[in-house]
PDB file of C-alpha atoms and ligand atoms in Angstrom:
ATOM      1  CA  MET A   1      19.686  -0.392  15.589  1.00  0.00           C
ATOM      2  CA  SER A   2      19.830  -0.147  11.829  1.00  0.00           C
ATOM      3  CA  THR A   3      18.752   2.933   9.875  1.00  0.00           C
ATOM      4  CA  PRO A   4      14.997   3.259  10.380  1.00  0.00           C
ATOM      5  CA  LEU A   5      12.746   2.217   7.541  1.00  0.00           C
ATOM      6  CA  ARG A   6      10.834   5.393   6.670  1.00  0.00           C
ATOM      7  CA  VAL A   7       7.190   4.687   5.842  1.00  0.00           C
ATOM      8  CA  THR A   8       4.454   7.149   4.923  1.00  0.00           C
ATOM      9  CA  ILE A   9       0.882   5.825   5.034  1.00  0.00           C
ATOM     10  CA  TRP A  10      -1.508   7.742   2.811  1.00  0.00           C
ATOM     11  CA  ASN A  11      -5.252   7.350   3.311  1.00  0.00           C
ATOM     12  CA  GLU A  12      -8.200   9.006   1.639  1.00  0.00           C
ATOM     13  CA  PHE A  13      -9.800   9.154   5.134  1.00  0.00           C
ATOM     14  CA  ARG A  14     -13.364   9.826   3.975  1.00  0.00           C
ATOM     15  CA  HIS A  15     -15.352   6.717   4.992  1.00  0.00           C
ATOM     16  CA  GLU A  16     -14.050   6.915   8.567  1.00  0.00           C
ATOM     17  CA  THR A  17     -15.352  10.469   8.971  1.00  0.00           C
ATOM     18  CA  LYS A  18     -18.824   9.781   7.526  1.00  0.00           C
ATOM     19  CA  ASN A  19     -19.815   6.160   8.118  1.00  0.00           C
ATOM     20  CA  PRO A  20     -20.395   5.049  11.751  1.00  0.00           C
ATOM     21  CA  ALA A  21     -19.855   1.388  10.809  1.00  0.00           C
ATOM     22  CA  VAL A  22     -16.381   2.217   9.497  1.00  0.00           C
ATOM     23  CA  GLN A  23     -15.691   4.520  12.447  1.00  0.00           C
ATOM     24  CA  ALA A  24     -16.395   1.637  14.805  1.00  0.00           C
ATOM     25  CA  ILE A  25     -13.657  -0.441  13.169  1.00  0.00           C
ATOM     26  CA  TYR A  26     -11.170   2.349  12.428  1.00  0.00           C
ATOM     27  CA  PRO A  27     -11.942   5.181  14.884  1.00  0.00           C
ATOM     28  CA  ASP A  28      -8.727   7.057  14.038  1.00  0.00           C
ATOM     29  CA  GLY A  29      -8.666   6.044  10.390  1.00  0.00           C
ATOM     30  CA  ILE A  30      -7.271   3.120   8.431  1.00  0.00           C
ATOM     31  CA  HIS A  31      -3.921   4.936   8.194  1.00  0.00           C
ATOM     32  CA  HIS A  32      -3.638   5.036  11.972  1.00  0.00           C
ATOM     33  CA  THR A  33      -4.400   1.313  12.335  1.00  0.00           C
ATOM     34  CA  ILE A  34      -1.826   0.400   9.676  1.00  0.00           C
ATOM     35  CA  SER A  35       0.736   2.678  11.319  1.00  0.00           C
ATOM     36  CA  GLN A  36       0.173   1.017  14.696  1.00  0.00           C
ATOM     37  CA  ALA A  37       0.400  -2.413  13.086  1.00  0.00           C
ATOM     38  CA  LEU A  38       3.741  -1.633  11.456  1.00  0.00           C
ATOM     39  CA  GLN A  39       5.003  -0.213  14.740  1.00  0.00           C
ATOM     40  CA  THR A  40       3.997  -3.376  16.606  1.00  0.00           C
ATOM     41  CA  GLN A  41       5.557  -5.652  13.991  1.00  0.00           C
ATOM     42  CA  ALA A  42       8.791  -3.636  13.995  1.00  0.00           C
ATOM     43  CA  ALA A  43       8.995  -3.748  17.782  1.00  0.00           C
ATOM     44  CA  ALA A  44       8.523  -7.532  17.752  1.00  0.00           C
ATOM     45  CA  ALA A  45      11.272  -7.872  15.150  1.00  0.00           C
ATOM     46  CA  GLY A  46      13.612  -5.440  16.941  1.00  0.00           C
ATOM     47  CA  SER A  47      13.697  -3.374  13.765  1.00  0.00           C
ATOM     48  CA  ALA A  48      13.749   0.431  13.541  1.00  0.00           C
ATOM     49  CA  ILE A  49      10.887   2.107  11.742  1.00  0.00           C
ATOM     50  CA  ALA A  50       9.870   5.762  11.355  1.00  0.00           C
ATOM     51  CA  LEU A  51       6.223   6.269  10.516  1.00  0.00           C
ATOM     52  CA  ARG A  52       4.151   9.201   9.330  1.00  0.00           C
ATOM     53  CA  THR A  53       0.680   9.487   7.899  1.00  0.00           C
ATOM     54  CA  ALA A  54      -0.875  11.723   5.249  1.00  0.00           C
ATOM     55  CA  THR A  55      -4.492  12.176   4.180  1.00  0.00           C
ATOM     56  CA  LEU A  56      -6.421  13.588   1.238  1.00  0.00           C
ATOM     57  CA  ASP A  57      -7.796  16.697   2.921  1.00  0.00           C
ATOM     58  CA  GLU A  58      -4.478  17.953   4.278  1.00  0.00           C
ATOM     59  CA  PRO A  59      -2.746  20.675   2.234  1.00  0.00           C
ATOM     60  CA  ASN A  60      -1.252  19.035  -0.877  1.00  0.00           C
ATOM     61  CA  HIS A  61      -2.925  15.819   0.329  1.00  0.00           C
ATOM     62  CA  GLY A  62      -0.276  15.648   3.056  1.00  0.00           C
ATOM     63  CA  LEU A  63       2.446  14.926   0.507  1.00  0.00           C
ATOM     64  CA  SER A  64       5.281  17.109  -0.780  1.00  0.00           C
ATOM     65  CA  GLU A  65       8.626  16.812  -2.482  1.00  0.00           C
ATOM     66  CA  GLU A  66      10.328  16.941   0.918  1.00  0.00           C
ATOM     67  CA  ILE A  67       8.124  14.260   2.459  1.00  0.00           C
ATOM     68  CA  LEU A  68       8.450  11.862  -0.474  1.00  0.00           C
ATOM     69  CA  ALA A  69      12.218  12.400  -0.623  1.00  0.00           C
ATOM     70  CA  ASP A  70      12.205  11.392   3.029  1.00  0.00           C
ATOM     71  CA  THR A  71      10.013   8.307   2.435  1.00  0.00           C
ATOM     72  CA  ASP A  72      11.367   4.844   1.630  1.00  0.00           C
ATOM     73  CA  VAL A  73       7.962   3.257   1.123  1.00  0.00           C
ATOM     74  CA  LEU A  74       4.563   4.874   0.548  1.00  0.00           C
ATOM     75  CA  PHE A  75       1.349   2.985   1.389  1.00  0.00           C
ATOM     76  CA  TRP A  76      -1.818   4.031  -0.479  1.00  0.00           C
ATOM     77  CA  TRP A  77      -5.462   3.424   0.522  1.00  0.00           C
ATOM     78  CA  GLY A  78      -8.251   5.135  -1.415  1.00  0.00           C
ATOM     79  CA  HIS A  79     -11.764   4.301  -2.552  1.00  0.00           C
ATOM     80  CA  CYS A  80     -14.447   6.941  -3.063  1.00  0.00           C
ATOM     81  CA  ALA A  81     -12.361  10.012  -3.890  1.00  0.00           C
ATOM     82  CA  HIS A  82      -9.705   8.898  -6.349  1.00  0.00           C
ATOM     83  CA  GLY A  83     -10.718  11.773  -8.632  1.00  0.00           C
ATOM     84  CA  ALA A  84     -10.026  14.325  -5.882  1.00  0.00           C
ATOM     85  CA  VAL A  85      -6.304  13.538  -5.898  1.00  0.00           C
ATOM     86  CA  ALA A  86      -4.538  16.309  -7.805  1.00  0.00           C
ATOM     87  CA  ASP A  87      -2.712  15.287 -10.954  1.00  0.00           C
ATOM     88  CA  SER A  88       0.302  17.227  -9.678  1.00  0.00           C
ATOM     89  CA  THR A  89       0.458  14.859  -6.678  1.00  0.00           C
ATOM     90  CA  VAL A  90       0.205  11.847  -8.986  1.00  0.00           C
ATOM     91  CA  ASP A  91       3.088  13.280 -11.043  1.00  0.00           C
ATOM     92  CA  LEU A  92       5.142  13.739  -7.879  1.00  0.00           C
ATOM     93  CA  VAL A  93       4.516  10.227  -6.538  1.00  0.00           C
ATOM     94  CA  GLN A  94       5.149   8.675  -9.946  1.00  0.00           C
ATOM     95  CA  ARG A  95       8.512  10.422 -10.237  1.00  0.00           C
ATOM     96  CA  HIS A  96       9.564   9.248  -6.794  1.00  0.00           C
ATOM     97  CA  VAL A  97       8.590   5.653  -7.584  1.00  0.00           C
ATOM     98  CA  LEU A  98      10.560   5.774 -10.837  1.00  0.00           C
ATOM     99  CA  GLU A  99      13.533   7.086  -8.867  1.00  0.00           C
ATOM    100  CA  GLY A 100      13.319   4.228  -6.362  1.00  0.00           C
ATOM    101  CA  MET A 101      10.649   4.868  -3.693  1.00  0.00           C
ATOM    102  CA  GLY A 102       8.611   1.764  -2.868  1.00  0.00           C
ATOM    103  CA  LEU A 103       4.804   1.817  -3.259  1.00  0.00           C
ATOM    104  CA  VAL A 104       2.305  -0.515  -1.562  1.00  0.00           C
ATOM    105  CA  VAL A 105      -1.205  -0.129  -3.005  1.00  0.00           C
ATOM    106  CA  LEU A 106      -4.022  -1.575  -0.930  1.00  0.00           C
ATOM    107  CA  HIS A 107      -7.461  -2.941  -1.818  1.00  0.00           C
ATOM    108  CA  SER A 108      -9.604  -0.355  -3.653  1.00  0.00           C
ATOM    109  CA  GLY A 109      -6.440   1.570  -4.430  1.00  0.00           C
ATOM    110  CA  HIS A 110      -6.511  -0.535  -7.595  1.00  0.00           C
ATOM    111  CA  PHE A 111      -8.511   2.314  -9.126  1.00  0.00           C
ATOM    112  CA  SER A 112      -6.299   5.100  -7.807  1.00  0.00           C
ATOM    113  CA  LYS A 113      -4.783   7.494 -10.307  1.00  0.00           C
ATOM    114  CA  ILE A 114      -1.258   6.600  -9.244  1.00  0.00           C
ATOM    115  CA  PHE A 115      -1.726   2.820  -9.622  1.00  0.00           C
ATOM    116  CA  ARG A 116      -3.326   3.136 -13.049  1.00  0.00           C
ATOM    117  CA  ARG A 117      -0.657   5.627 -14.118  1.00  0.00           C
ATOM    118  CA  LEU A 118       2.183   3.354 -13.119  1.00  0.00           C
ATOM    119  CA  LEU A 119       0.671   0.169 -14.532  1.00  0.00           C
ATOM    120  CA  GLY A 120      -0.792   1.717 -17.674  1.00  0.00           C
ATOM    121  CA  THR A 121      -3.967  -0.373 -17.703  1.00  0.00           C
ATOM    122  CA  ASN A 122      -7.545   0.165 -16.555  1.00  0.00           C
ATOM    123  CA  CYS A 123      -7.120  -2.001 -13.391  1.00  0.00           C
ATOM    124  CA  SER A 124     -10.817  -2.927 -13.430  1.00  0.00           C
ATOM    125  CA  LEU A 125     -12.130  -6.025 -11.655  1.00  0.00           C
ATOM    126  CA  LYS A 126     -15.308  -7.818 -10.581  1.00  0.00           C
ATOM    127  CA  TRP A 127     -16.598  -7.225  -7.034  1.00  0.00           C
ATOM    128  CA  ARG A 128     -19.386  -8.242  -4.656  1.00  0.00           C
ATOM    129  CA  GLU A 129     -19.998  -7.204  -1.063  1.00  0.00           C
ATOM    130  CA  LYS A 130     -21.594 -10.148   0.755  1.00  0.00           C
ATOM    131  CA  ALA A 131     -19.286 -10.722   3.728  1.00  0.00           C
ATOM    132  CA  GLU A 132     -18.114 -14.025   2.295  1.00  0.00           C
ATOM    133  CA  LYS A 133     -15.116 -16.173   3.220  1.00  0.00           C
ATOM    134  CA  GLU A 134     -11.787 -15.653   1.473  1.00  0.00           C
ATOM    135  CA  ARG A 135      -8.679 -17.807   1.421  1.00  0.00           C
ATOM    136  CA  LEU A 136      -5.504 -16.090   0.273  1.00  0.00           C
ATOM    137  CA  TRP A 137      -3.275 -18.928  -0.894  1.00  0.00           C
ATOM    138  CA  VAL A 138       0.425 -18.256  -0.459  1.00  0.00           C
ATOM    139  CA  ILE A 139       1.912 -19.455  -3.723  1.00  0.00           C
ATOM    140  CA  GLU A 140       5.490 -18.169  -3.279  1.00  0.00           C
ATOM    141  CA  PRO A 141       6.318 -19.077   0.340  1.00  0.00           C
ATOM    142  CA  SER A 142      10.027 -18.293  -0.141  1.00  0.00           C
ATOM    143  CA  HIS A 143       9.317 -14.666  -1.137  1.00  0.00           C
ATOM    144  CA  PRO A 144      10.257 -12.032   1.486  1.00  0.00           C
ATOM    145  CA  ILE A 145       6.664 -10.730   1.562  1.00  0.00           C
ATOM    146  CA  CYS A 146       5.369 -14.220   2.497  1.00  0.00           C
ATOM    147  CA  GLN A 147       7.699 -14.843   5.443  1.00  0.00           C
ATOM    148  CA  GLY A 148       6.009 -15.992   8.637  1.00  0.00           C
ATOM    149  CA  LEU A 149       2.814 -17.127   6.925  1.00  0.00           C
ATOM    150  CA  GLY A 150       1.233 -20.549   6.679  1.00  0.00           C
ATOM    151  CA  GLU A 151      -0.193 -22.180   3.588  1.00  0.00           C
ATOM    152  CA  TYR A 152      -2.960 -19.593   3.388  1.00  0.00           C
ATOM    153  CA  ILE A 153      -4.589 -16.687   5.201  1.00  0.00           C
ATOM    154  CA  GLU A 154      -8.290 -17.115   5.884  1.00  0.00           C
ATOM    155  CA  LEU A 155     -10.594 -14.120   6.287  1.00  0.00           C
ATOM    156  CA  PRO A 156     -14.115 -15.042   7.448  1.00  0.00           C
ATOM    157  CA  HIS A 157     -15.868 -11.987   6.017  1.00  0.00           C
ATOM    158  CA  THR A 158     -14.598 -10.007   3.067  1.00  0.00           C
ATOM    159  CA  GLU A 159     -15.669  -8.162  -0.015  1.00  0.00           C
ATOM    160  CA  MET A 160     -15.076 -10.329  -3.076  1.00  0.00           C
ATOM    161  CA  TYR A 161     -12.777  -9.168  -5.869  1.00  0.00           C
ATOM    162  CA  GLY A 162     -12.821 -11.418  -8.932  1.00  0.00           C
ATOM    163  CA  GLU A 163     -10.987 -11.869 -12.203  1.00  0.00           C
ATOM    164  CA  ARG A 164     -10.472 -10.573 -14.678  1.00  0.00           C
ATOM    165  CA  PHE A 165      -8.248  -8.020 -12.974  1.00  0.00           C
ATOM    166  CA  ASP A 166      -7.079  -5.749 -15.767  1.00  0.00           C
ATOM    167  CA  ILE A 167      -3.409  -5.440 -14.844  1.00  0.00           C
ATOM    168  CA  PRO A 168      -0.190  -6.106 -16.726  1.00  0.00           C
ATOM    169  CA  THR A 169       1.107  -9.612 -15.972  1.00  0.00           C
ATOM    170  CA  PRO A 170       2.795  -9.223 -12.565  1.00  0.00           C
ATOM    171  CA  ASP A 171       6.538  -9.682 -12.221  1.00  0.00           C
ATOM    172  CA  GLU A 172       5.715 -11.942  -9.259  1.00  0.00           C
ATOM    173  CA  LEU A 173       2.376 -13.396  -8.195  1.00  0.00           C
ATOM    174  CA  LEU A 174       2.459 -14.119  -4.458  1.00  0.00           C
ATOM    175  CA  PHE A 175      -1.171 -14.662  -3.397  1.00  0.00           C
ATOM    176  CA  ILE A 176      -4.215 -16.063  -5.173  1.00  0.00           C
ATOM    177  CA  SER A 177      -7.556 -15.606  -3.419  1.00  0.00           C
ATOM    178  CA  TRP A 178     -10.431 -18.059  -3.483  1.00  0.00           C
ATOM    179  CA  PHE A 179     -13.878 -16.859  -2.425  1.00  0.00           C
ATOM    180  CA  ALA A 180     -16.841 -18.839  -1.152  1.00  0.00           C
ATOM    181  CA  GLY A 181     -18.828 -17.568  -4.134  1.00  0.00           C
ATOM    182  CA  GLY A 182     -16.440 -19.394  -6.459  1.00  0.00           C
ATOM    183  CA  GLU A 183     -14.316 -16.562  -7.860  1.00  0.00           C
ATOM    184  CA  VAL A 184     -10.529 -16.321  -7.765  1.00  0.00           C
ATOM    185  CA  PHE A 185      -8.307 -13.244  -7.794  1.00  0.00           C
ATOM    186  CA  ARG A 186      -4.627 -12.315  -8.082  1.00  0.00           C
ATOM    187  CA  SER A 187      -4.426 -10.756  -4.606  1.00  0.00           C
ATOM    188  CA  GLY A 188      -0.699 -10.156  -4.154  1.00  0.00           C
ATOM    189  CA  CYS A 189       1.284  -8.904  -7.134  1.00  0.00           C
ATOM    190  CA  THR A 190       4.632  -7.166  -7.617  1.00  0.00           C
ATOM    191  CA  TRP A 191       5.998  -5.014 -10.393  1.00  0.00           C
ATOM    192  CA  ARG A 192       9.036  -2.820 -10.904  1.00  0.00           C
ATOM    193  CA  ARG A 193       8.706   0.576 -12.496  1.00  0.00           C
ATOM    194  CA  GLY A 194      11.937   2.460 -13.035  1.00  0.00           C
ATOM    195  CA  HIS A 195      13.967   1.838  -9.879  1.00  0.00           C
ATOM    196  CA  GLY A 196      10.888   1.468  -7.661  1.00  0.00           C
ATOM    197  CA  LYS A 197       9.160  -1.645  -6.412  1.00  0.00           C
ATOM    198  CA  ILE A 198       5.365  -1.836  -6.346  1.00  0.00           C
ATOM    199  CA  PHE A 199       3.240  -4.310  -4.361  1.00  0.00           C
ATOM    200  CA  TYR A 200      -0.525  -4.577  -4.696  1.00  0.00           C
ATOM    201  CA  PHE A 201      -2.355  -6.344  -1.862  1.00  0.00           C
ATOM    202  CA  ARG A 202      -6.091  -6.957  -2.146  1.00  0.00           C
ATOM    203  CA  PRO A 203      -7.581  -7.275   1.378  1.00  0.00           C
ATOM    204  CA  GLY A 204      -8.798  -4.178   3.173  1.00  0.00           C
ATOM    205  CA  HIS A 205     -12.449  -3.308   2.637  1.00  0.00           C
ATOM    206  CA  GLU A 206     -13.371  -0.561   5.107  1.00  0.00           C
ATOM    207  CA  THR A 207     -16.405  -2.250   6.695  1.00  0.00           C
ATOM    208  CA  TYR A 208     -14.475  -5.359   7.789  1.00  0.00           C
ATOM    209  CA  PRO A 209     -11.655  -5.380  10.382  1.00  0.00           C
ATOM    210  CA  ILE A 210      -9.095  -6.646   7.862  1.00  0.00           C
ATOM    211  CA  TYR A 211      -6.197  -4.473   9.039  1.00  0.00           C
ATOM    212  CA  HIS A 212      -6.633  -5.759  12.602  1.00  0.00           C
ATOM    213  CA  ASN A 213      -5.739  -9.291  11.409  1.00  0.00           C
ATOM    214  CA  GLY A 214      -2.243 -10.270  12.539  1.00  0.00           C
ATOM    215  CA  GLU A 215      -1.376 -12.194   9.381  1.00  0.00           C
ATOM    216  CA  ILE A 216      -2.467  -9.299   7.189  1.00  0.00           C
ATOM    217  CA  GLN A 217      -0.352  -7.006   9.359  1.00  0.00           C
ATOM    218  CA  ARG A 218       2.611  -9.318   8.848  1.00  0.00           C
ATOM    219  CA  VAL A 219       2.218  -9.066   5.075  1.00  0.00           C
ATOM    220  CA  LEU A 220       2.123  -5.258   5.279  1.00  0.00           C
ATOM    221  CA  TYR A 221       5.264  -5.215   7.393  1.00  0.00           C
ATOM    222  CA  ASN A 222       7.072  -7.645   5.088  1.00  0.00           C
ATOM    223  CA  ALA A 223       5.990  -5.592   2.084  1.00  0.00           C
ATOM    224  CA  ALA A 224       7.370  -2.394   3.589  1.00  0.00           C
ATOM    225  CA  HIS A 225      10.766  -4.026   3.957  1.00  0.00           C
ATOM    226  CA  TRP A 226      10.669  -5.659   0.529  1.00  0.00           C
ATOM    227  CA  ALA A 227       9.802  -2.361  -1.205  1.00  0.00           C
ATOM    228  CA  ARG A 228      12.566  -0.415   0.528  1.00  0.00           C
ATOM    229  CA  PRO A 229      14.738   1.187  -2.167  1.00  0.00           C
ATOM    230  CA  SER A 230      18.239  -0.094  -2.747  1.00  0.00           C
ATOM    231  CA  MET A 231      19.033   3.335  -4.197  1.00  0.00           C
ATOM    232  CA  ARG A 232      17.388   6.585  -5.258  1.00  0.00           C
ATOM    233  CA  LYS A 233      18.376   7.788  -8.679  1.00  0.00           C
ATOM    234  CA  LYS A 234      16.990  10.128 -11.288  1.00  0.00           C
ATOM    235  CA  ASP A 235      16.997   8.665 -14.756  1.00  0.00           C
ATOM    236  CA  VAL A 236      19.294  10.853 -16.776  1.00  0.00           C
ATOM    237  CA  CYS A 237      20.698  10.874 -20.265  1.00  0.00           C
ATOM    238  CA  PRO A 238      24.066   9.108 -20.581  1.00  0.00           C
ATOM    239  CA  ASN A 239      25.846  12.410 -21.184  1.00  0.00           C
ATOM    240  CA  SER A 240      24.521  13.885 -17.934  1.00  0.00           C
ATOM    241  CA  PRO A 241      26.508  13.054 -14.796  1.00  0.00           C
ATOM    242  CA  GLU A 242      23.725  13.981 -12.376  1.00  0.00           C
ATOM    243  CA  LEU A 243      22.899  11.350  -9.769  1.00  0.00           C
ATOM    244  CA  GLU A 244      20.766  12.034  -6.738  1.00  0.00           C
ATOM    245  CA  PRO A 245      22.285  10.819  -3.482  1.00  0.00           C
ATOM    246  CA  LEU A 246      20.133   9.004  -0.975  1.00  0.00           C
ATOM    247  CA  PRO A 247      18.425  11.626   1.189  1.00  0.00           C
ATOM    248  CA  LYS A 248      19.385  11.627   4.840  1.00  0.00           C
ATOM    249  CA  PRO A 249      16.532  11.477   7.368  1.00  0.00           C
ATOM    250  CA  PRO A 250      16.037  14.880   8.984  1.00  0.00           C
ATOM    251  CA  ALA A 251      16.457  15.062  12.744  1.00  0.00           C
ATOM    252  CA  SER A 252      12.757  15.824  13.067  1.00  0.00           C
ATOM    253  CA  PHE A 253      11.679  12.491  11.600  1.00  0.00           C
ATOM    254  CA  GLY A 254      11.792  10.687  14.915  1.00  0.00           C
ATOM    255  CA  SER A 255      13.102   7.319  15.954  1.00  0.00           C
ATOM    256  CA  ALA A 256      11.622   3.854  15.944  1.00  0.00           C
ATOM    257  CA  GLY A 257       7.948   3.776  16.607  1.00  0.00           C
ATOM    258  CA  ILE A 258       7.368   7.517  16.623  1.00  0.00           C
ATOM    259  CA  VAL A 259       4.292   8.384  14.617  1.00  0.00           C
ATOM    260  CA  GLN A 260       4.204  11.822  13.079  1.00  0.00           C
ATOM    261  CA  SER A 261       1.521  13.519  11.098  1.00  0.00           C
ATOM    262  CA  ALA A 262       2.676  15.006   7.827  1.00  0.00           C
ATOM    263  CA  LYS A 263       1.378  18.288   9.245  1.00  0.00           C
ATOM    264  CA  ASP A 264       3.975  18.189  12.001  1.00  0.00           C
ATOM    265  CA  ILE A 265       6.913  18.317   9.679  1.00  0.00           C
ATOM    266  CA  GLN A 266       5.716  20.759   7.063  1.00  0.00           C
TER     267      GLN A 266
HETATM  268 ZN1  LIG B 301     -13.799  -2.387  -0.763  1.00  0.00          ZN
END
């Protein structure tokens, strides 16, 4: 098998501990469901993946220099506690993205400190929670993130996000959503910042079983592979010879399909 793709899934993990309706859909947390989905997709593809999760209320929010250096792609889900994320953690994640780590920001993560920091805009949008139908039109079917999909993904009940989405013009626009209420939204966007690749993907409201949908899971898996760094490198002045080699996975990281909590490796 090839070198495992190292993915860390970060989740605020607040709704799942307080709201029974969310608990019913994600009893172990959104991060756990996404981790299982990536594991299942990797197994089906015969691809090696090493997964860990991290949550807001762990020490240092479950993230550290060592963990991020050992992460190819970081997933980020947050909603009601963006302000509780320490600025020092935002600094750390930003630096790792600029040096090459991939970042996949999901749904209400549009208002996370790290997304707004990296994009430099307000990232505001229009929203409505009425369990309405959404069609995510695949507008770049040849893109690696869109592999295995049909012409569109249909979600019977979602929260609506509408334009204008206050983001910089994406490098690539992969999905445009249409909602039964009439709005449209740029639901799948990519950017590069420094050496890192960023993907924003809209679906994922906590009271709907979005991350149990197989096509959504396929997009997440494709995105993890697309965002994998081709190198890790500190930006240095031309007269400085310092380059950072790619970190080697520690023996404790585990092999394909092994899920570790960030706590286990601290
Ligand atoms: Zn939402």
